[in-house]
Amino acid sequence: MIQTYDDLVPVTEDQANWTLPKSLRDQSLARGDSTFLIMPDEGRQWTYAEMLRDSETVAGHFVAAGAQPGDRIIIMGENSSQFIRAWFASSLSSTVEVPLNTSYEGEFLSHQVQTVDARFAVIDDTFAARFVAIGEVARKIESFWVIDTGHGADAIALLRSAGFTAMPWEELEEETGMDVELREPEPADLAAILFTSGTTGPSKGVAMPHGQVYFFATEIASLTRLGPQDTYMSVTPLFHANAQFLAVLPALITGGRVVVRRRFSASRWIDQVREHQVTATNFIGVMMSFVAKQKKRPDDRDNSLRVIFAAPTAATLTDEFIDRFGLEAIVEAFGLTETSNPFLTPYGARRPAGAVGLLVADWFDARLVDPETDREVALGEVGELVVRPKYPWTASLGYYNLPQKTVEAWRNLWFHTGDALWQDSSGWYYFVDRYKDALRHRGHNISSYEIEQAILGLDGIVDCAVIGVPSEFEGGEDDVLAIVVTNSEIEASQIWAWCEGKVPDYATPRYVRFADALPKTPTEKIQKTTLRSEGITAETIDRLKISQRPL
C-alpha cells in the first residue's frame, strides 16, 4: 500500500492571509507581550508587539526613501536583529527581500547585484568595500544603510567617497516624522529572491511569492509539531532559506519563540539548547555528524529538546542521536527553494534507512521520469523528480530575470529538479544523487551521496566528496574517487576497511585523496566540477595498486 504524508494542516486555513505582515500583526494582537525573538549574541529580545513596532518603523523609512512595491532591497549581513528587522520591513513595505551570502564578492556579488537591479541595500560595515569594488554594477543602488559591527563610520565614509549615498542603520530606527502608508502585500506578490548555489553555472535567483514563503513555514510547523509553547533555535545563516523560512517564520506563524545565534558551534550546541530551554532546532549538511562526534557527557539527556529537523538526516546516526539526547523525533523534509517541500516524514515514524519522506499528496503532484524522455519510470526504478503544486502561490514564480531558464525548468508543465530518486512499494522516496553527480561502474548506478554519508561516519573524517573519474578499463565507465578532509591521522586503508559492509564492493572508492579543504561555492556547496577537472593527481592513492584486488 502506498503511504502519503497526510498530517499537513496549515496554521492559517485562509490562503488570503498567507503573508508575513498578516501573521506578524495577528500574533501581535493575540500575544503582543509574549517573547518572539531572542538574540543571545546581542543580549536582547523582542516581544511580538515590539517586533511589529520596530519593523514597521524600518519599513516606513524604506517607503520615505522612495521604495515602491516590488522594489528589491539587498540585505547582506551576519545574523543580527537588524537583519531580521530589515527582512520583516521589506515584507511590511511590499518590497522584495534579496538576502546575499556573506561570502559573495567580486564576480559572484556582481552577478547577483546586476540580476536583481536593487535600489536599496542594508549591509554590515565589513561588506562596504565589496560593493565599492564592483563599481558601476552597484550604481543603481540609491541608498545604503550600514550596520555597525565596529567599523561603521569608516564603511560609510568609504561608500560616500565612492559616490554612494550611505547612512547608519540607526537612522532606520528613528520614530520621529514617520507618516507613511504601508501597502499590505498579497500572497501572489513577490516576497523574496533567493539565489541557488551555482554549482554547475551562474546562480539563479528564485522568485518566491508571499504564499510560498508562508507555505514553507507551515510545512515545518506541521513536521515538527510547533506551537506557542515551543522555543525554536536557529544557528544557520539568515541569508539562507533554512534559517528564514524553516526556522524563524515557523516560530512566528505558530506563536512560539525563536532563538537566533550568530553561528553554529558543535562543542557548545547542547549547552545552547539548555540556556533557553529550546524544544526544537534544525541541522543542515554535516552539522549532526559534527555534534555526534563530540565527546559524550553524562548529562547529554538533561535538556528540553523534543525534536530536530535535519536535512539531510544522517541515517546511521538517527537512533543513536535520539537515545543520546532523549529526543522524541528526528524529522526530515525533501524539497527545493523552487518547490517548497514535496516530501515530509511523519512525526516519530520509523522510516526505512535512507528514505527522505512521503509525498505530501494533498498539496503536490510528483513523478519520477526518464530525464531524456520525461516518461514515467516503473516503481522501484530511479528517475528524475518532477513536481507541480496543486494550490496557487505555493511554489516559486520562476527564476528572476531569466525567462529562458524558467521555461527550461518547467518544461511540460512540471518543474524538473535534476534530482535522481526512487520510490518503494510503501510510498517512501529515496534520494540517490543529483543527476550531474551520478556515477556508473561496471553496469551499476552509484550514488555519490550515499558513499559520502558512509565515509563521514568514520571518526576523524570532517568532510568528503565522491566523484567519478574515467576508468582505464574498457566498459568500466567510471571509477570512484573519494576526496576527504580529516582532523586526525587517517590512512586510506582505514577508509577502505570502514566501507566494508557499509558500501557495496562495486561502490567502494578505488581512489582516495586527502585534502586540506574542499572547493565550495559561497553557499557551501561542494564544487564537484572543480574536483572532476583535477581528476587523479600525484597524491591520489589507488587501492588497486596497493591490494591488487579487482574492482
XYZ file of N, CA and C in Angstrom, residues 318-406:
267
model
N 20.768 8.429 13.424
C 19.459 8.824 13.944
C 19.135 8.174 15.282
N 19.173 6.850 15.357
C 18.802 6.156 16.593
C 19.736 6.533 17.740
N 21.015 6.602 17.444
C 21.995 6.964 18.472
C 21.737 8.382 18.987
N 21.417 9.291 18.086
C 21.200 10.683 18.459
C 19.950 10.822 19.322
N 18.868 10.133 18.927
C 17.622 10.176 19.700
C 17.856 9.662 21.110
N 18.583 8.554 21.228
C 18.845 7.966 22.539
C 19.792 8.845 23.367
N 20.819 9.361 22.740
C 21.822 10.147 23.479
C 21.224 11.412 24.077
N 20.377 12.094 23.319
C 19.847 13.378 23.789
C 18.396 13.313 24.248
N 17.816 12.112 24.272
C 16.471 11.936 24.792
C 15.394 12.613 23.968
N 15.465 12.505 22.651
C 14.523 13.184 21.762
C 13.268 12.362 21.523
N 12.200 13.038 21.146
C 11.009 12.343 20.664
C 11.178 11.916 19.215
N 11.780 12.792 18.414
C 11.837 12.502 16.980
C 12.924 13.317 16.297
N 13.426 12.752 15.198
C 14.219 13.486 14.215
C 13.447 13.385 12.908
N 13.101 14.516 12.355
C 12.251 14.535 11.160
C 13.037 15.127 9.988
N 12.583 14.810 8.794
C 13.273 15.257 7.586
C 12.258 15.706 6.546
N 12.699 16.610 5.712
C 11.906 17.040 4.562
C 12.809 17.011 3.345
N 12.198 16.940 2.186
C 12.975 16.987 0.951
C 12.283 17.920 -0.019
N 13.040 18.905 -0.492
C 12.482 19.847 -1.440
C 13.537 20.798 -1.946
N 13.101 21.844 -2.588
C 13.986 22.844 -3.148
C 13.393 24.218 -2.887
N 14.233 25.238 -2.974
C 13.741 26.601 -2.845
C 12.650 26.852 -3.865
N 12.777 26.252 -5.042
C 11.810 26.474 -6.112
C 10.451 25.840 -5.829
N 10.403 24.758 -5.056
C 9.171 23.962 -4.960
C 8.562 23.872 -3.572
N 9.201 24.383 -2.527
C 8.861 24.049 -1.153
C 9.207 22.569 -0.938
N 8.551 21.884 0.002
C 8.927 20.505 0.342
C 7.836 19.514 -0.077
N 8.020 18.825 -1.209
C 7.018 17.833 -1.621
C 6.987 16.598 -0.729
N 8.081 16.342 0.025
C 8.159 15.137 0.842
C 8.456 15.503 2.297
N 7.684 14.902 3.204
C 7.865 15.095 4.640
C 7.821 13.734 5.332
N 8.409 13.650 6.533
C 8.371 12.412 7.312
C 7.407 12.568 8.481
N 6.461 11.645 8.664
C 5.552 11.724 9.803
C 6.319 11.750 11.123
N 5.836 12.529 12.044
C 6.491 12.716 13.334
C 6.623 11.383 14.071
N 7.838 11.039 14.415
C 8.090 9.819 15.174
C 8.033 8.537 14.368
N 7.826 8.639 13.055
C 7.717 7.432 12.229
C 9.062 6.724 12.125
N 9.027 5.399 12.095
C 10.227 4.599 11.861
C 10.354 4.436 10.358
N 11.137 5.295 9.756
C 11.266 5.241 8.302
C 12.413 4.349 7.895
N 12.337 3.786 6.709
C 13.427 2.952 6.217
C 14.716 3.768 6.088
N 15.840 3.091 6.278
C 17.134 3.758 6.161
C 17.280 4.421 4.803
N 17.634 5.686 4.810
C 17.862 6.397 3.569
C 16.649 7.089 2.985
N 15.460 6.814 3.533
C 14.244 7.434 2.997
C 14.183 8.904 3.399
N 13.757 9.763 2.464
C 13.688 11.190 2.751
C 12.284 11.639 3.102
N 11.276 10.799 2.849
C 9.931 11.192 3.219
C 8.869 10.581 2.341
N 7.617 10.939 2.659
C 6.442 10.531 1.901
C 5.884 11.742 1.168
N 5.237 11.515 0.060
C 4.683 12.604 -0.730
C 3.554 13.305 0.032
N 3.604 14.626 0.060
C 2.517 15.435 0.627
C 1.454 15.545 -0.467
N 0.703 14.467 -0.607
C -0.125 14.260 -1.799
C -1.295 15.230 -1.913
N -1.744 15.794 -0.800
C -2.837 16.762 -0.872
C -2.393 18.080 -1.494
N -1.088 18.293 -1.541
C -0.581 19.599 -1.963
C 0.317 19.535 -3.200
N 0.819 18.334 -3.539
C 1.742 18.211 -4.666
C 1.410 17.005 -5.538
N 1.684 17.146 -6.818
C 1.840 16.009 -7.728
C 3.335 15.790 -7.907
N 3.760 14.543 -7.949
C 5.171 14.242 -8.169
C 5.286 12.995 -9.033
N 6.287 12.978 -9.903
C 6.585 11.810 -10.722
C 8.087 11.621 -10.782
N 8.487 10.384 -11.072
C 9.884 10.078 -11.363
C 9.934 9.684 -12.830
N 10.731 10.408 -13.595
C 10.694 10.230 -15.050
C 12.094 10.008 -15.608
N 12.126 9.454 -16.801
C 13.373 9.357 -17.556
C 13.787 10.780 -17.947
N 14.971 11.239 -17.550
C 15.356 12.631 -17.822
C 15.496 12.948 -19.303
N 15.618 11.931 -20.138
C 15.747 12.173 -21.576
C 14.397 12.286 -22.269
N 13.408 11.539 -21.786
C 12.117 11.475 -22.481
C 10.953 12.062 -21.689
N 11.131 12.271 -20.395
C 10.074 12.726 -19.488
C 8.982 11.678 -19.292
N 9.240 10.444 -19.706
C 8.268 9.377 -19.468
C 8.496 8.784 -18.081
N 7.409 8.472 -17.395
C 7.481 7.976 -16.024
C 8.165 6.612 -15.983
N 9.031 6.418 -14.994
C 9.708 5.136 -14.831
C 8.855 4.227 -13.949
N 9.182 2.945 -13.948
C 8.439 1.972 -13.146
C 8.757 2.145 -11.659
N 7.833 1.699 -10.823
C 8.031 1.742 -9.381
C 9.312 0.999 -9.020
N 10.143 1.616 -8.202
C 11.399 0.997 -7.796
C 12.579 1.397 -8.651
N 12.312 2.017 -9.809
C 13.395 2.464 -10.684
C 13.766 3.910 -10.376
N 15.009 4.246 -10.653
C 15.496 5.601 -10.425
C 15.045 6.505 -11.575
N 14.555 7.674 -11.221
C 14.149 8.650 -12.229
C 14.325 10.060 -11.709
N 14.230 11.023 -12.617
C 14.326 12.419 -12.195
C 13.013 12.846 -11.556
N 13.116 13.504 -10.411
C 11.925 14.013 -9.737
C 11.404 15.252 -10.455
N 10.130 15.172 -10.861
C 9.440 16.345 -11.386
C 8.232 16.599 -10.491
N 7.936 17.878 -10.265
C 6.938 18.259 -9.257
C 6.061 19.375 -9.796
N 4.804 19.401 -9.333
C 3.968 20.582 -9.560
C 3.011 20.733 -8.375
N 2.741 21.986 -7.987
C 1.849 22.224 -6.847
C 0.393 22.095 -7.254
N -0.450 21.780 -6.272
C -1.884 21.678 -6.520
C -2.630 22.966 -6.156
N -1.967 23.848 -5.409
C -2.598 25.091 -4.985
C -1.749 26.279 -5.435
N -2.372 27.420 -5.703
C -1.620 28.579 -6.197
C -0.691 29.174 -5.149
N 0.403 29.746 -5.632
C 1.356 30.526 -4.842
C 2.065 29.713 -3.766
N 2.186 28.396 -3.963
C 2.928 27.553 -3.032
C 4.258 27.095 -3.610
N 4.587 27.583 -4.802
C 5.888 27.307 -5.423
C 6.394 28.622 -6.006
N 7.629 28.601 -6.468
C 8.244 29.840 -6.942
C 7.586 30.341 -8.218
N 7.833 31.615 -8.504
C 7.323 32.237 -9.720
C 8.267 32.049 -10.892
N 9.404 31.390 -10.649
C 10.405 31.181 -11.686
C 11.729 31.783 -11.277
N 12.642 31.884 -12.222
C 13.959 32.472 -11.973
C 13.929 33.938 -12.394
N 14.267 34.798 -11.463
C 14.132 36.235 -11.680
C 15.027 36.699 -12.836
N 14.399 37.387 -13.780
C 15.110 37.941 -14.937
C 15.755 36.865 -15.827
N 15.297 35.607 -15.685
C 15.834 34.523 -16.518
C 14.669 33.725 -17.108
N 13.924 34.298 -18.039
C 12.743 33.605 -18.572
C 13.068 32.297 -19.268
N 14.205 32.233 -19.981
C 14.538 31.010 -20.699
C 14.835 29.874 -19.720
N 15.583 30.173 -18.645
C 15.869 29.158 -17.630
C 14.578 28.698 -16.941
N 13.659 29.632 -16.763
C 12.378 29.278 -16.146
C 11.605 28.302 -17.028
